XYZ file of C-alpha atoms in Angstrom:
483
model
C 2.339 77.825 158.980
C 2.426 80.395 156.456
C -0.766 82.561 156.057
C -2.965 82.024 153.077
C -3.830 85.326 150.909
C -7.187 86.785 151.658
C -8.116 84.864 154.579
C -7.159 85.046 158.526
C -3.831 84.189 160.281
C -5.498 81.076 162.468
C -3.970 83.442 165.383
C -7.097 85.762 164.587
C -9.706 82.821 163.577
C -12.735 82.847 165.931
C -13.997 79.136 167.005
C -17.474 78.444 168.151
C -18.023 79.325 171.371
C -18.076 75.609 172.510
C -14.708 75.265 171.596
C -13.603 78.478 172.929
C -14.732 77.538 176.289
C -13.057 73.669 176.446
C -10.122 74.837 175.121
C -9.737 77.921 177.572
C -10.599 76.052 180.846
C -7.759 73.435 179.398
C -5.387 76.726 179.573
C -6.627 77.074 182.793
C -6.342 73.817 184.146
C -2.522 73.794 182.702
C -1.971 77.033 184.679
C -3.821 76.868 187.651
C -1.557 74.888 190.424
C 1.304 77.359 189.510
C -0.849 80.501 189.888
C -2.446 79.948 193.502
C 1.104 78.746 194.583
C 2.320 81.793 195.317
C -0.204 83.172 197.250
C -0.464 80.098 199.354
C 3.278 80.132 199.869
C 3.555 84.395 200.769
C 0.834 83.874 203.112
C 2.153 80.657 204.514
C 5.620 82.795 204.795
C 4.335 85.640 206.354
C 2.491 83.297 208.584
C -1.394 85.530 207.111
C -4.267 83.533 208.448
C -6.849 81.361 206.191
C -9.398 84.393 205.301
C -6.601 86.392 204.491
C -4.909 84.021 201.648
C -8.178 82.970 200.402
C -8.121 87.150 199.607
C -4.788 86.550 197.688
C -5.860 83.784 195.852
C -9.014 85.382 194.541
C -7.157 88.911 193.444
C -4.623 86.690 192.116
C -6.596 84.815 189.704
C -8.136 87.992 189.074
C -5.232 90.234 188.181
C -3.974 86.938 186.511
C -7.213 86.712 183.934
C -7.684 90.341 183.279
C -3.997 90.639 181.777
C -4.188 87.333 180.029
C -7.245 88.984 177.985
C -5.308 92.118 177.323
C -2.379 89.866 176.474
C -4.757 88.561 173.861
C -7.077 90.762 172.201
C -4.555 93.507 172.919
C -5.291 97.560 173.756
C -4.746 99.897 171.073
C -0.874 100.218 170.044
C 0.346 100.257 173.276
C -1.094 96.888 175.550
C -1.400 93.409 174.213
C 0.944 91.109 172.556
C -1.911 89.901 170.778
C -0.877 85.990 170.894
C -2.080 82.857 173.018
C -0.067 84.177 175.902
C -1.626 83.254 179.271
C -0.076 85.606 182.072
C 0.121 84.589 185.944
C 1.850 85.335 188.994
C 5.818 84.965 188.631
C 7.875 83.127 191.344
C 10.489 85.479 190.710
C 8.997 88.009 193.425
C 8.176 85.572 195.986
C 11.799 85.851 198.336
C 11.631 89.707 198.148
C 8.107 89.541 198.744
C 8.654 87.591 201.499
C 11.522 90.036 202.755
C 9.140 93.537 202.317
C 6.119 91.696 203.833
C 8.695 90.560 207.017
C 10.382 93.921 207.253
C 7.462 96.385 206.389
C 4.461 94.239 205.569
C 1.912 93.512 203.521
C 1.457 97.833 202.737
C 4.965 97.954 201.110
C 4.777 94.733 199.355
C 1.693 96.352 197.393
C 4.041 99.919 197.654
C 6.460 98.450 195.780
C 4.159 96.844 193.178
C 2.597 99.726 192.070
C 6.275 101.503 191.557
C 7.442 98.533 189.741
C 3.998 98.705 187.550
C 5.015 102.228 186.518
C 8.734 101.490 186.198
C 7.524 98.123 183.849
C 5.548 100.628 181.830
C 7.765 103.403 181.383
C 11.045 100.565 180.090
C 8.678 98.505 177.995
C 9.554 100.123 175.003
C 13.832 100.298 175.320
C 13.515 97.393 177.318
C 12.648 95.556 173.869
C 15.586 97.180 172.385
C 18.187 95.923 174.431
C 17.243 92.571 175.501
C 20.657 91.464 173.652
C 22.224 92.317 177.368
C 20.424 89.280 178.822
C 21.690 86.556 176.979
C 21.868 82.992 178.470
C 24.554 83.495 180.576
C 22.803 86.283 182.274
C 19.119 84.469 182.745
C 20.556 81.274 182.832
C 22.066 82.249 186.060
C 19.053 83.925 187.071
C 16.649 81.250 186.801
C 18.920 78.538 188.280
C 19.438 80.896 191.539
C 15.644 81.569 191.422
C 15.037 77.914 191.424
C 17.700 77.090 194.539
C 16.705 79.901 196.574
C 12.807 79.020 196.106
C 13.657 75.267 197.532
C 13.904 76.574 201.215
C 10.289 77.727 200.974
C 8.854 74.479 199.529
C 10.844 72.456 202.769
C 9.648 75.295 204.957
C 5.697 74.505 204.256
C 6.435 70.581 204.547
C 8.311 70.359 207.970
C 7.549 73.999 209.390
C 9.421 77.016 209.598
C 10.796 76.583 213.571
C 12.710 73.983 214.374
C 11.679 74.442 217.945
C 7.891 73.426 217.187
C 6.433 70.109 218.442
C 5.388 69.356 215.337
C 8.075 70.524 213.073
C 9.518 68.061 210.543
C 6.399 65.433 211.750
C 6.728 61.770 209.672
C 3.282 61.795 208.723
C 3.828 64.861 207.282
C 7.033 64.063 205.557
C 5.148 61.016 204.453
C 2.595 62.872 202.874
C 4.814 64.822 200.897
C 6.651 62.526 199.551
C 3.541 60.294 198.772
C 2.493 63.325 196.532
C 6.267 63.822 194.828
C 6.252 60.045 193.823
C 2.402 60.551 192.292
C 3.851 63.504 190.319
C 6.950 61.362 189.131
C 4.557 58.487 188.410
C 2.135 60.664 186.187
C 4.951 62.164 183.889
C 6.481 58.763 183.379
C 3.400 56.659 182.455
C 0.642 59.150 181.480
C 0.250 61.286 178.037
C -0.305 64.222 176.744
C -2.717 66.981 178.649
C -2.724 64.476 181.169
C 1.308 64.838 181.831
C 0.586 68.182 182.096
C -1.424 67.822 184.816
C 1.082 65.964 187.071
C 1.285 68.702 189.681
C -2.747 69.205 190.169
C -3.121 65.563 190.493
C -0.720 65.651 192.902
C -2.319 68.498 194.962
C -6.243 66.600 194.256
C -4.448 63.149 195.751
C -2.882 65.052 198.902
C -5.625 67.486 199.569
C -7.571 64.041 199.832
C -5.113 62.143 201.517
C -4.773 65.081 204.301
C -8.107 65.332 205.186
C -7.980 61.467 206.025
C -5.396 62.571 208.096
C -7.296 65.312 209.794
C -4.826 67.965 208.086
C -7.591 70.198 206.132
C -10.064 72.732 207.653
C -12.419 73.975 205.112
C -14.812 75.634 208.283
C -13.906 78.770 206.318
C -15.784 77.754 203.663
C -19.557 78.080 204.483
C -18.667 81.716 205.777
C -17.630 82.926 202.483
C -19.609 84.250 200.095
C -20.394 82.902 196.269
C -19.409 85.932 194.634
C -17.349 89.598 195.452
C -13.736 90.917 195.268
C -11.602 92.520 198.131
C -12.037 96.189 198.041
C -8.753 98.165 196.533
C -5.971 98.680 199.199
C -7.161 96.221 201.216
C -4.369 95.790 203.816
C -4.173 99.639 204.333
C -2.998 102.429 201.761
C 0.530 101.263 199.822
C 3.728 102.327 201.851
C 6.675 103.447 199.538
C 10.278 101.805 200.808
C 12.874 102.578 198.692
C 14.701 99.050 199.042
C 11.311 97.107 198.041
C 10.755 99.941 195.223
C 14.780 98.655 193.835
C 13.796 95.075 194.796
C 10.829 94.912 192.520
C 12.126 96.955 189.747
C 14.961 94.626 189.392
C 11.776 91.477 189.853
C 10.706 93.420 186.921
C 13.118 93.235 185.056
C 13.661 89.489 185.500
C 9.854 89.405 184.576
C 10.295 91.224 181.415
C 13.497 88.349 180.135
C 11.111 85.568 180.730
C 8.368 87.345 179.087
C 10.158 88.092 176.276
C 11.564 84.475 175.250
C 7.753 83.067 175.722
C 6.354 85.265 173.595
C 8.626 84.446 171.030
C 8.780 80.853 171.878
C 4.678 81.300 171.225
C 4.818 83.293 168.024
C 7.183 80.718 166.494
C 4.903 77.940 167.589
C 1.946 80.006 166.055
C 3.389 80.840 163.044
C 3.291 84.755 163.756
C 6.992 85.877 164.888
C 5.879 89.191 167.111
C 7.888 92.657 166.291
C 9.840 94.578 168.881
C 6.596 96.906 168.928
C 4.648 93.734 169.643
C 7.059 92.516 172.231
C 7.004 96.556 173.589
C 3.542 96.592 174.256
C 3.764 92.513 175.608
C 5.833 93.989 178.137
C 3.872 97.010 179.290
C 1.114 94.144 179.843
C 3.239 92.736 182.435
C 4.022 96.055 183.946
C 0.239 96.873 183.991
C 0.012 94.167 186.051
C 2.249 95.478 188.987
C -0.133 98.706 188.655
C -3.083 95.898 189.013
C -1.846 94.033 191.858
C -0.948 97.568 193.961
C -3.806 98.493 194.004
C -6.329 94.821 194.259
C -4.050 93.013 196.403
C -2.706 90.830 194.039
C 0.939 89.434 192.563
C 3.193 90.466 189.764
C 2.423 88.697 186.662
C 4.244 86.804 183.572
C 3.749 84.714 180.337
C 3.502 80.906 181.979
C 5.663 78.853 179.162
C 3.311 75.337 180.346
C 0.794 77.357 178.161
C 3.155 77.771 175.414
C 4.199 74.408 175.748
C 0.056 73.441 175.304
C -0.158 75.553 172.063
C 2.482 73.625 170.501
C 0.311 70.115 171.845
C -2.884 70.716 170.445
C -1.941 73.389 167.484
C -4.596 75.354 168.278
C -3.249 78.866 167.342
C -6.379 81.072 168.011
C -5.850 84.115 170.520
C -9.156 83.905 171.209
C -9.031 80.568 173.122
C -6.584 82.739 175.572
C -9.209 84.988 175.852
C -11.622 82.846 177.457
C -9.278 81.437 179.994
C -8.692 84.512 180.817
C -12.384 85.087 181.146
C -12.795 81.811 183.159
C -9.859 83.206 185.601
C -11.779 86.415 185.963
C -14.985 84.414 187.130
C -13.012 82.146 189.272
C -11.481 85.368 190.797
C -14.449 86.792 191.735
C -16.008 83.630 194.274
C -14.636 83.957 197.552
C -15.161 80.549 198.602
C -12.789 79.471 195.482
C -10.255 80.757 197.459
C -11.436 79.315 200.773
C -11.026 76.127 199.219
C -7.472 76.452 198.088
C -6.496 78.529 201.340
C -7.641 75.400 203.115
C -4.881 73.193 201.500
C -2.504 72.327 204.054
C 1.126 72.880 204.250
C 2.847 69.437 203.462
C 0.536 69.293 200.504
C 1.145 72.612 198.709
C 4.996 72.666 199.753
C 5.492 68.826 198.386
C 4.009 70.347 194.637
C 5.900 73.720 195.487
C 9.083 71.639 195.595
C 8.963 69.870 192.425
C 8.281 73.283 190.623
C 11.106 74.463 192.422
C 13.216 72.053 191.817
C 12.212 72.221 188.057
C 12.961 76.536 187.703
C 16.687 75.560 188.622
C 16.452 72.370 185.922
C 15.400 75.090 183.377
C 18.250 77.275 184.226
C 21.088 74.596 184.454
C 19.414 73.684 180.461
C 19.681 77.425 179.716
C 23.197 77.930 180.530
C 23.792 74.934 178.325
C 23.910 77.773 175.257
C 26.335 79.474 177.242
C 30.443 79.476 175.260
C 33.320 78.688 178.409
C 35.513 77.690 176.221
C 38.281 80.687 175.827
C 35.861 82.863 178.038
C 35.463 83.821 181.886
C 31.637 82.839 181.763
C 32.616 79.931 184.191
C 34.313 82.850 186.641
C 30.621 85.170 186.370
C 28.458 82.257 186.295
C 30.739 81.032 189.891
C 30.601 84.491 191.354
C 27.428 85.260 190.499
C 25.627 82.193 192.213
C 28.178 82.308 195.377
C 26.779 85.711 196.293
C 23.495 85.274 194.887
C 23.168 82.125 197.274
C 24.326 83.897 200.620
C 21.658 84.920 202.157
C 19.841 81.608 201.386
C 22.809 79.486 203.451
C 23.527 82.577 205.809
C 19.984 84.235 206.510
C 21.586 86.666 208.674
C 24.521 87.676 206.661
C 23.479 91.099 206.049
C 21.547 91.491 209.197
C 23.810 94.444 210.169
C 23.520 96.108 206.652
C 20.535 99.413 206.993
C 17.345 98.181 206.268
C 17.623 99.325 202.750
C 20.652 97.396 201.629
C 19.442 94.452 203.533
C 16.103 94.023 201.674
C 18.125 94.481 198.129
C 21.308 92.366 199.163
C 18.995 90.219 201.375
C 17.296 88.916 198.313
C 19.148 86.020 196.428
C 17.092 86.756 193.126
C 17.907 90.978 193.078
C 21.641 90.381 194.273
C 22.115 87.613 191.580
C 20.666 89.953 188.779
C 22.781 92.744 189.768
C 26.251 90.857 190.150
C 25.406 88.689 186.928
C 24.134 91.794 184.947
C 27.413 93.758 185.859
C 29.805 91.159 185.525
C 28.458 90.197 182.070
C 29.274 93.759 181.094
C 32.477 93.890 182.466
C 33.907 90.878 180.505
C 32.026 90.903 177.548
C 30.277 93.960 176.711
C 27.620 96.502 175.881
C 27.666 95.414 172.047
C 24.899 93.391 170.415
C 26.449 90.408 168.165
C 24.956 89.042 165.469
C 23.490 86.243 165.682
C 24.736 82.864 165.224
C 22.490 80.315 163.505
C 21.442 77.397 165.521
C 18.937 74.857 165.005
C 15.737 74.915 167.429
C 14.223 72.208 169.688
C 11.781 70.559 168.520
C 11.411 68.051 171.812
C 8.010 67.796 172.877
C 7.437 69.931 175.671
C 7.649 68.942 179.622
C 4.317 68.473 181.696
C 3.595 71.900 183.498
C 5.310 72.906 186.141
C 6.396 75.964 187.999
C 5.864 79.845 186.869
C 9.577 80.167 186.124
C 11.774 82.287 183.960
C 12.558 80.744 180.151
C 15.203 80.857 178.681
C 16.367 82.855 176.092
C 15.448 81.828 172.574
C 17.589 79.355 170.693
C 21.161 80.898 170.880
C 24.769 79.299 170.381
C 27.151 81.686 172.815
C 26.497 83.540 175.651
C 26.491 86.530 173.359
C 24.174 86.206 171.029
C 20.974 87.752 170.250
C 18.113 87.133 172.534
C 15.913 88.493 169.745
C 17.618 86.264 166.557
C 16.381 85.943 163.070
C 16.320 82.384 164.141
C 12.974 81.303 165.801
C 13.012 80.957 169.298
C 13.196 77.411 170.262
C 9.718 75.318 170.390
C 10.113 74.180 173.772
C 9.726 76.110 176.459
C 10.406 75.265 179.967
C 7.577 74.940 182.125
C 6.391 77.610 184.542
C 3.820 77.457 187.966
C-alpha cells in the first residue's frame, strides 16, 4: 500500500463521477439505519410528535453530511482528517440527551451542544496528545456501559415506556420485533458481503412492511410535507445554558473524541496513509464543529461510524473523494422534508427491535475491547467492577439520585458521564499519568462485522491496559461496527 513516486496516494485519486456516486450512496446505505436511530429514539423518549422527529431526522442527516465532506476534503490546517471517514450521530449522547430534554428540554439539549462544540474545538489539539490516558481499560469500560445502558431504550420503543398502558408490552408487537431480530440474525449468517452489512436496514424495510399490514404505520404526514427545505436555526426556541448538560456533553465529547480517534486510525491503516497527531487534531475539531452545527440546526453530536471503515477495508477503495459524495448525498437527503416524514413514520416495535441489536452489539464491542486489557498482577478487575457498578445505577435504580440538585442529578444521573468519570479517575489512581511505550502486538486482520450501531471503537491494537492508544503499530483492521 505503499505510494508510488510521482503519482497520487489512491487516498487523493479522483474516480469518474459514476463511480463516485455508486460508491458514496453504498457509504450511505452502510450508515444510514444507525444515523436516523437516534433521532427516532430522542423523540420517541421525549415522547416529540411525528412532524417534530421528521425535523430531527432531516438536520441530522444534514449536520451528518456536511462534516463527513469536511472530514474528507478537509479545511485548511485546522478541519478535516482528510481520509474516507464518514461522520454521524453518536449513541454516546443519547441517555444524557434524554435526561436534559426531560429536565430542561429540547432548548438545553441544543444549549449544551453548542458548549460542547466549542469545548471539542478548543481540546482538539492536546486532546491528540494525550489520548495515551484512554487506553482499553478506560473505553473498554465505556463502550460496554454505553451499550447496557442503551438496551432499556431499545425495550422501551418495543413494549412502551408505562407499564400502566393498555397496550404496553402487546404480543403482536413483541412478535414483530422479534420477527425483525431473527431476519437480522438470518442475513449475517447466510448472506455476503455489502449485503451482511445491510442486516439492520433489511430488517427495518421487512418490519416497516410487516407493520403497516398490521395497521402500525401512519405516513398521513407525508403528503403535508414539502419536497425540499431545512428547519430554520434555533428551531425549538433560542439554546438555554445548564451547567449540568454543559458537563454532561463535554464529558459525551470526550467519549466522542476516543472513538474518533481509533477509527481514524483504524481507516488510515486500512488506506495505507497512517494520519499524524496534526491530522488526528484537526479530525477531532471536525467532530467538535459538529456540536457547534447541531446547536444551532437542531441536529445531534457527530462521530467517525467504524461500519464505514469496516466497508473501506471490503471493497479497497481508498479514495476520499468517494466520502465526499456520500456526504453530498446526505446533504440532499437532509434537505427533503418528507425523507424524514417517512422515517418519522416508522413505528416503535420496528425501530426499537433494530435499536436493540445495535445495542446489544456497542456492549459486544466493549466486552472485545477490554479483551487487551492486563488483570493479571493488576487491580484493572477492581476499576473495571467499580466502574460499571456505579456507572449502571441509575439504569437499575432510575431514581437513585432523585434527591441529588438538579445539577448533580443530570451528571450522576447519566450512566455514560458517571462511568467516564469513575473509570477515568480510577485508571489514574492505580496506574498513572505516564505514557508507556508501546508493546508490539499483531493486528486483526478478521473480516469486518455487518454494520451495526454508531458505537465507540476500541482503541487500536494494544497488549495491556497501558499502552499507547496512538502505537507505532497500526491500529487493528477491524473495527467494530457503529449505528
Amino acid at each position: 500500500m505503499s505510494q508510488v513516486v510521482g503519482s497520487k496516494h489512491p487516498v487523493d485519486q479522483m474516480l469518474p463521477v459514476g463511480r463516485l456516486a455508486v460508491l458514496g450512496l453504498q457509504h450511505v446505505l452502510v450508515m444510514y439505519a444507525g444515523c436516523v436511530a437516534v433521532p427516532l429514539i430522542v423523540g420517541g423518549a421525549l415522547k416529540l410528535d411525528a412532524t417534530t422527529i421528521a425535523i430531527l431526522v432531516n438536520a441530522d442527516l444534514f449536520v451528518a453530511g456536511v462534516i463527513t465532506i469536511i472530514q474528507s476534503l478537509g479545511v485548511g490546517k485546522i478541519l478535516g482528517v482528510r481520509l474516507p471517514v464518514v461522520a454521524g450521530a453518536t449513541f454516546a449522547a443519547l441517555n444524557p440527551m434524554i435526561l436534559i430534554g426531560a429536565k430542561y428540554g429540547l432548548p438545553a439539549i441544543y444549549g449544551a451542544f453548542l458548549a460542547a462544540g466549542v469545548f471539542g474545538l478548543l481540546v482538539a489539539k492536546p486532546f491528540a496528545k494525550i489520548i495515551h490516558l484512554f487506553p482499553p481499560l478506560v473505553t473498554g469500560t465505556v463502550i460496554t456501559v454505553i451499550g447496557l445502558s442503551l438496551i432499556d431504550a431499545g425495550a422501551g420503543l418495543i413494549a412502551g415506556n408505562n407499564e400502566e398502558a393498555p397496550g404496553y408490552g402487546a404480543l403482536d408487537k413483541l412478535a414483530l420485533a422479534a420477527a425483525i431480530i431473527l431476519l437480522i440474525v438470518l442475513v449475517n449468517r447466510f448472506a455476503r458481503g455489502f449485503v451482511a452489512s445491510l442486516s439492520v436496514l433489511i430488517g427495518l424495510i421487512f418490519g416497516v412492511i410487516v407493520a403497516a399490514f398490521m395497521g402500525l404505520v401512519d405516513f398521513s404526514g407525508v403528503g403535508e410535507a414539502s419536497w425540499f427545505g431545512l428547519a430554520r436555526p434555533f428551531y425549538f426556541g433560542p439554546p438555554e445554558f445548564q451547567a449540568a448538560a454543559i458537563v454532561s456533553m463535554c464529558t459525551v465529547m470526550l467519549i466522542i473524541y476516543v472513538e474518533s480517534t481509533a477509527d481514524m486510525l483504524a481507516v488510515g491503516e486500512a488506506v495505507g496513509r497512517r494520519p499524524s497527531e496534526n491530522d488526528i487534531a484537526r479530525g477531532l475539531a471536525a467532530d467538535g464543529l459538529s456540536g457547534v452545527l447541531a446547536g444551532v440546526f437542531n441536529s445531534f453530536l457527530d462521530t467517525a461510524f467504524a461500519q464505514n471503515v469496516g466497508l473501506v477495508q471490503v471493497t479497497r477503495v481508498r479514495s476520499r473523494f468517494v466520502v465526499t459524495a456520500a456526504g453530498v448525498i446526505l446533504v440532499l437527503l437532509g434537505l427533503i422534508p418528507k425523507l424524514g416524514e417517512i422515517i418519522a413514520a416508522v413505528p416503535g416495535p420496528v425501530i426499537g427491535a433494530a435499536a436493540l441489536v445495535m445495542f446489544a452489539t456497542v456492549t459486544a464491542v466493549g466486552i472485545r475491547s477490554l479483551r487487551r486489557v492486563e488483570f493479571d498482577g493488576t487491580n484493572n478487575l477492581l476499576i473495571i467492577a467499580v466502574s460499571i457498578g456505579v456507572g449502571m445505577i441509575p439504569v437499575v435504580a432510575p431514581a437513585f439520585y432523585t434527591r441529588m440538585p438538579d445539577e448533580l442529578e443530570i451528571i450522576f444521573g447519566s450512566s455514560i458521564t458517571t462511568t467516564v468519570i469513575v473509570v477515568f479517575l480510577l485508571n489514574l489512581l492505580f496506574n498513572g499519568w505516564s505514557r508507556p511505550n508501546p508493546a508490539p502486538t499483531s493486528p486483526d486482520t478478521t473480516a469486518p462485522g455487518p454494520a451495526s450501531p454508531d458505537t465507540t471503537s476500541p482503541a487500536p491494537a494494544e497488549t495491556t491496559d497501558q499502552a499507547d492508544p496512538v502505537p507505532d503499530t497500526p491500529a487493528a483492521t477491524e473495527p467494530p461496527a457503529k449505528p
